[in-house]
PDB file of C-alpha atoms in Angstrom:
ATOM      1  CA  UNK A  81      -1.178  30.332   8.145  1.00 53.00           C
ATOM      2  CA  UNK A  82      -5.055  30.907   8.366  1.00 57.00           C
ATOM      3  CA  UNK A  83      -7.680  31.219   5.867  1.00 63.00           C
ATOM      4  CA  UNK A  84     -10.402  34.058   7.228  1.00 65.00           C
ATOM      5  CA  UNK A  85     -14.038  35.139   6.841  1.00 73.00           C
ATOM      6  CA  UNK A  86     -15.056  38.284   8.019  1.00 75.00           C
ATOM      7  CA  UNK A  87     -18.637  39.386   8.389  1.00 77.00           C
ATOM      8  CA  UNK A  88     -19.591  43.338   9.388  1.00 79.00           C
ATOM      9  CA  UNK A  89     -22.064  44.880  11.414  1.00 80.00           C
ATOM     10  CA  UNK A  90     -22.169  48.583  12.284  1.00 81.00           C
ATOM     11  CA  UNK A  91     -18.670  49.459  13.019  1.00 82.00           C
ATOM     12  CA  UNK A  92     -17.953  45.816  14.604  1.00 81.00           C
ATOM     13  CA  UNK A  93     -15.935  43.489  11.935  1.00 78.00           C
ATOM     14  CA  UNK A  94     -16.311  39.645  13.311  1.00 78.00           C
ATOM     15  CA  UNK A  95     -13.600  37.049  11.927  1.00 75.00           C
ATOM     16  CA  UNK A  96     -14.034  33.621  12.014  1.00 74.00           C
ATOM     17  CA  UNK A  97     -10.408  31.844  11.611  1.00 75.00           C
ATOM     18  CA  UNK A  98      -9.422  27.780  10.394  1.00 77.00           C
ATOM     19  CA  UNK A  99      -5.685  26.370   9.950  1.00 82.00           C
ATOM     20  CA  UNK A 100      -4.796  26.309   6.523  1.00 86.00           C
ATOM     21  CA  UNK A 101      -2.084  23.738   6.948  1.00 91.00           C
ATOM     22  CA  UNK A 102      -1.356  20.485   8.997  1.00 94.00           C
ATOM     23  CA  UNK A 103       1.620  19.811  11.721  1.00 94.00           C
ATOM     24  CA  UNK A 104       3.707  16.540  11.854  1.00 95.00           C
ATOM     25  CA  UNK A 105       5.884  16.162  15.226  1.00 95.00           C
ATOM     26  CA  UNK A 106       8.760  13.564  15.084  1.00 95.00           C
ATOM     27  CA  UNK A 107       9.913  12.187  18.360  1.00 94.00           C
ATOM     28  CA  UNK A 108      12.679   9.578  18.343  1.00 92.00           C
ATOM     29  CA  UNK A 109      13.671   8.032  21.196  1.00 90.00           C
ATOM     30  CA  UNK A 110      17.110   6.515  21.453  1.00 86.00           C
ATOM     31  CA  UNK A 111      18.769   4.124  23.908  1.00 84.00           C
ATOM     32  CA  UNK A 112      20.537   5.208  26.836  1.00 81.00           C
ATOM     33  CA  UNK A 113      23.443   3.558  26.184  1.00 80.00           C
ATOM     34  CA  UNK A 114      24.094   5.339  22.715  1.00 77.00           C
ATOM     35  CA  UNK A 115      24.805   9.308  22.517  1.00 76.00           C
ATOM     36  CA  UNK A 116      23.068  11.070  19.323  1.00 78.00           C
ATOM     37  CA  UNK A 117      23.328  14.708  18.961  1.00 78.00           C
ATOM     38  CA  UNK A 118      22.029  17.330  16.617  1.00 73.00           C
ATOM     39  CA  UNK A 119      21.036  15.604  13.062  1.00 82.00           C
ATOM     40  CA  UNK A 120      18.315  16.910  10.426  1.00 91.00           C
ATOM     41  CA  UNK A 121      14.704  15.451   9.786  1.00 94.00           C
ATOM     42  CA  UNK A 122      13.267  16.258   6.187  1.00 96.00           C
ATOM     43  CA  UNK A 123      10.178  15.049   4.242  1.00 97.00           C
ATOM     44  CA  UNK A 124      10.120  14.955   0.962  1.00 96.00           C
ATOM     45  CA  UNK A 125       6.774  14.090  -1.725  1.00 95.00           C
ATOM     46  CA  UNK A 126       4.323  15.951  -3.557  1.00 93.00           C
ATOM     47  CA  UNK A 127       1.657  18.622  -2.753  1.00 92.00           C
ATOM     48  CA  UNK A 128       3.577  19.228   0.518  1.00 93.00           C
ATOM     49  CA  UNK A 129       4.056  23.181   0.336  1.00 92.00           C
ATOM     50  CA  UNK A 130       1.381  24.024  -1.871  1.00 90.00           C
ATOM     51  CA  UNK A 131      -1.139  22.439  -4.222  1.00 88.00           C
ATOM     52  CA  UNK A 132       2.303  21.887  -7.152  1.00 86.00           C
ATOM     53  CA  UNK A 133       2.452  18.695  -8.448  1.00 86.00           C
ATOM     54  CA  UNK A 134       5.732  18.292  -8.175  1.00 90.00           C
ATOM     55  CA  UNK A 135       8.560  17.026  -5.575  1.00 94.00           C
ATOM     56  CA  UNK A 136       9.015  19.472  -2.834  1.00 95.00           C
ATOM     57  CA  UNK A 137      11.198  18.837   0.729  1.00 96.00           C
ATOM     58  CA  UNK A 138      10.327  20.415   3.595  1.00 96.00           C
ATOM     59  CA  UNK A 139      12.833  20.379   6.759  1.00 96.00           C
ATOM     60  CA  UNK A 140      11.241  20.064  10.304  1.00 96.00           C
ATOM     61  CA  UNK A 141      12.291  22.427  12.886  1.00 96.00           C
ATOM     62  CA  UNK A 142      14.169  20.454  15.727  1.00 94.00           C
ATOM     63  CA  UNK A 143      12.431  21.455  19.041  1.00 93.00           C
ATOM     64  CA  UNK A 144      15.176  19.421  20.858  1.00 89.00           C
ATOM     65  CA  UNK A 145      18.221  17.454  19.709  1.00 84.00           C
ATOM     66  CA  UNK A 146      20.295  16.393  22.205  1.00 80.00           C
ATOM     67  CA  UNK A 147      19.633  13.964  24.904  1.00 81.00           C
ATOM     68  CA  UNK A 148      17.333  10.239  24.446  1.00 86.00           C
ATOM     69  CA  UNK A 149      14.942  12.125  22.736  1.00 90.00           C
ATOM     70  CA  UNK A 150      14.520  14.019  19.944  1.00 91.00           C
ATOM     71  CA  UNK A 151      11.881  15.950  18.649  1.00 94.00           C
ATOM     72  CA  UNK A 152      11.281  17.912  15.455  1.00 95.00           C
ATOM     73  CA  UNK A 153       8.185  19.993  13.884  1.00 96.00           C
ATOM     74  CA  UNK A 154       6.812  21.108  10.943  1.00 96.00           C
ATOM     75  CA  UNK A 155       3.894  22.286   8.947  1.00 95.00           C
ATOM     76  CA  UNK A 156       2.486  20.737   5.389  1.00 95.00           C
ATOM     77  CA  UNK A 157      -0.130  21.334   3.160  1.00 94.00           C
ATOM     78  CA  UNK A 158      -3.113  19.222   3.782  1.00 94.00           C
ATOM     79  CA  UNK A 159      -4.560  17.094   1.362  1.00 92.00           C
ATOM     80  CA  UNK A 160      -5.740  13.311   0.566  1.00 92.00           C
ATOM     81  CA  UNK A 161      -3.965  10.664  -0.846  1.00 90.00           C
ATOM     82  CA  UNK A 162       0.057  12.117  -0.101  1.00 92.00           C
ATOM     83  CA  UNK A 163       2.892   9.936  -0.370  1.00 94.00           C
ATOM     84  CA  UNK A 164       6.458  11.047   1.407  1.00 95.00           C
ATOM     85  CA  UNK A 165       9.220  10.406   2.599  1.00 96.00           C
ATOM     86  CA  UNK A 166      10.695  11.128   6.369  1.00 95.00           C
ATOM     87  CA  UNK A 167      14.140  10.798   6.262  1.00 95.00           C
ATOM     88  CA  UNK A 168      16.370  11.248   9.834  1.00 92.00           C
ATOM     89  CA  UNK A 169      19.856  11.849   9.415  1.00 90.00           C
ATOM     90  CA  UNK A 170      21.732  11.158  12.755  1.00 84.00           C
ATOM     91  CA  UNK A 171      24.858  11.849  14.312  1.00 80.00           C
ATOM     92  CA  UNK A 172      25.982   8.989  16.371  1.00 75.00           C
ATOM     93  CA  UNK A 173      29.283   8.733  18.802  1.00 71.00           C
ATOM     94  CA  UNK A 174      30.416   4.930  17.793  1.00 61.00           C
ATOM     95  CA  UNK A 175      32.177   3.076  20.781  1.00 61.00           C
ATOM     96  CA  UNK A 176      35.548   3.284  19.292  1.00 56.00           C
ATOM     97  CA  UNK A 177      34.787   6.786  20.178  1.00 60.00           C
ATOM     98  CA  UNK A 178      34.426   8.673  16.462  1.00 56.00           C
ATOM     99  CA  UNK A 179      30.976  10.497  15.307  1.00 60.00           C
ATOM    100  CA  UNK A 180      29.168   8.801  12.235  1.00 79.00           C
ATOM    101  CA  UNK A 181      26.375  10.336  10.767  1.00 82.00           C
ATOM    102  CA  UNK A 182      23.736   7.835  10.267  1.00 83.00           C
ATOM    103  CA  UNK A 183      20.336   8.138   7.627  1.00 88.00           C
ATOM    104  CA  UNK A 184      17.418   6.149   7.811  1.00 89.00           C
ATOM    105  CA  UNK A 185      14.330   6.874   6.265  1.00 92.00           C
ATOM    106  CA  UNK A 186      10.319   5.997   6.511  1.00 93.00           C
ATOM    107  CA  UNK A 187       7.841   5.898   3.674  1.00 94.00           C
ATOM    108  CA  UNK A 188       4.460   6.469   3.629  1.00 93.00           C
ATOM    109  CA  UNK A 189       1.912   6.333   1.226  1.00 90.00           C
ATOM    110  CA  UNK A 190      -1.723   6.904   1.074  1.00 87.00           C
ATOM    111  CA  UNK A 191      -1.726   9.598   4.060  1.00 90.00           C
ATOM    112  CA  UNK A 192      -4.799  11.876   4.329  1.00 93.00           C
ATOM    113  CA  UNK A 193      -3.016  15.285   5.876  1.00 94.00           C
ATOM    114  CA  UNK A 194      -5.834  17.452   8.010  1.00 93.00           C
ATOM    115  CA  UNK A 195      -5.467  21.172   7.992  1.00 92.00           C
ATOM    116  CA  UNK A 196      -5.610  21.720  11.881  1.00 91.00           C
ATOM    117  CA  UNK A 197      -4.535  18.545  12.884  1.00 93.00           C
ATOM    118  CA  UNK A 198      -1.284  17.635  14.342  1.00 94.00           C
ATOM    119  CA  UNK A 199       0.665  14.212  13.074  1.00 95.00           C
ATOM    120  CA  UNK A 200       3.016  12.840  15.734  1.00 95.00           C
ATOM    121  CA  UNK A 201       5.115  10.034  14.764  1.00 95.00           C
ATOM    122  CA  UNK A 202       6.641   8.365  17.761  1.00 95.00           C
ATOM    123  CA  UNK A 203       9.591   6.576  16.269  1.00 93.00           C
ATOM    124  CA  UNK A 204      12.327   4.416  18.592  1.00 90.00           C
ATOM    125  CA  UNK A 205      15.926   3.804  16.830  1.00 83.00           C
ATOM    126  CA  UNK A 206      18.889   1.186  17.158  1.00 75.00           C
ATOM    127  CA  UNK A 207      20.392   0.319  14.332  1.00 73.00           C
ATOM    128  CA  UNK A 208      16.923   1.812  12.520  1.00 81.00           C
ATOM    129  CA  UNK A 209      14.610   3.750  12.412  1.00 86.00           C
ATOM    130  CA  UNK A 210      11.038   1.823  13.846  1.00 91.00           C
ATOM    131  CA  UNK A 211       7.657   2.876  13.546  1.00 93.00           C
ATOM    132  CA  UNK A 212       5.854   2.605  17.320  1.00 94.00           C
ATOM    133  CA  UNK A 213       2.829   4.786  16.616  1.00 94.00           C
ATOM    134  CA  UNK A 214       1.285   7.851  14.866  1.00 93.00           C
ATOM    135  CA  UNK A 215      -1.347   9.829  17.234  1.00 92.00           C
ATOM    136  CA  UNK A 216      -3.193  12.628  15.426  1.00 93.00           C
ATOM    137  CA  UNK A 217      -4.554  15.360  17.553  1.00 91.00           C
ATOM    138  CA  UNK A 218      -6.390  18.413  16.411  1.00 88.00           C
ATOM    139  CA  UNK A 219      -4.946  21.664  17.455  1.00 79.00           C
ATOM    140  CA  UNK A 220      -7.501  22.650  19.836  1.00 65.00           C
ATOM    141  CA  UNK A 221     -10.134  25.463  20.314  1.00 55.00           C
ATOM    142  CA  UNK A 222      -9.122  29.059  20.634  1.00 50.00           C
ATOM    143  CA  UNK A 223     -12.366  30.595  21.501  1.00 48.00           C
ATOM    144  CA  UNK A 224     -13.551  33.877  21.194  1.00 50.00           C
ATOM    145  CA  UNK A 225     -11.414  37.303  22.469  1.00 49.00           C
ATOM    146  CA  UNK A 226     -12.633  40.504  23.397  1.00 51.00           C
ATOM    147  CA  UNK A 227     -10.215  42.663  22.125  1.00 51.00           C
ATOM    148  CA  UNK A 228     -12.058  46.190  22.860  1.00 52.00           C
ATOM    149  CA  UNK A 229     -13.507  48.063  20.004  1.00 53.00           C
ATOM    150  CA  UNK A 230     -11.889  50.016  17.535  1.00 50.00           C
ATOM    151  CA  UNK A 231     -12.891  53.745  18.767  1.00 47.00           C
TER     152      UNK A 231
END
């Protein structure tokens, strides 16, 4: 989602574009010695979809799920001050060989969310779910097109 301005001249429309929402990235990394597959990342506070005071949950896309690493996407509203909740839910193969499905879960509080800016939580699990860093990148510069007239 963008927000737009559009100025005119003549028969030439120019539009000047800006994200209108933030992206968090979750990577987990996982020992080798364990096998995790699939599983289901959500976040879950306030003001996350919209400006709506009011609990909403938002479930990450998972870009890849099988393997050491996982790594899940999605976009929020931006805003100061947000509070949430990232909650992995992880299927595990235990050494007596059955699948458990594990959750763990990360709070944060206090977060100022950048519209543009991407939120990458590197995260490495055992038993839990730690915290190793959070990088925030801004999306980049796409520039300036020509597209050819309209005529």
């Amino acid at each position: 989602r963008f927000t737009a301005t559009a100025t005119s001249t003549g028969n030439q429309i120019n539009f000047a574009f800006a994200p209108a929402a933030a992206k968090i990235r979750l990577v987990i990394t996982y020992p080798s010695t364990e096998t995790h597959t699939g599983g289901s990342v959500t976040i879950t506070g306030n003001k996350l979809l919209n400006d709506t005071d009011e609990e909403q949950t938002i479930t990450l896309l998972p870009i890849t799920e099988s393997g050491q690493t996982h790594v899940y996407v999605g976009i929020v509203y931006p805003g100061e001050n947000k509070s949430y909740t990232i909650t992995v839910k992880e299927n595990r193969t235990e050494s007596s060989g059955g699948p458990s499905e594990i959750t763990h879960t990360h709070n944060e509080s206090s977060r100022t969310l950048v519209a543009g800016t991407e939120y990458t939580y590197n995260f490495s699990s055992n038993s839990n779910l730690i915290l190793n860093s959070v990088t925030v990148n801004g999306f980049g510069n796409g520039g300036n097109h020509n597209l050819g007239d309209a005529t």
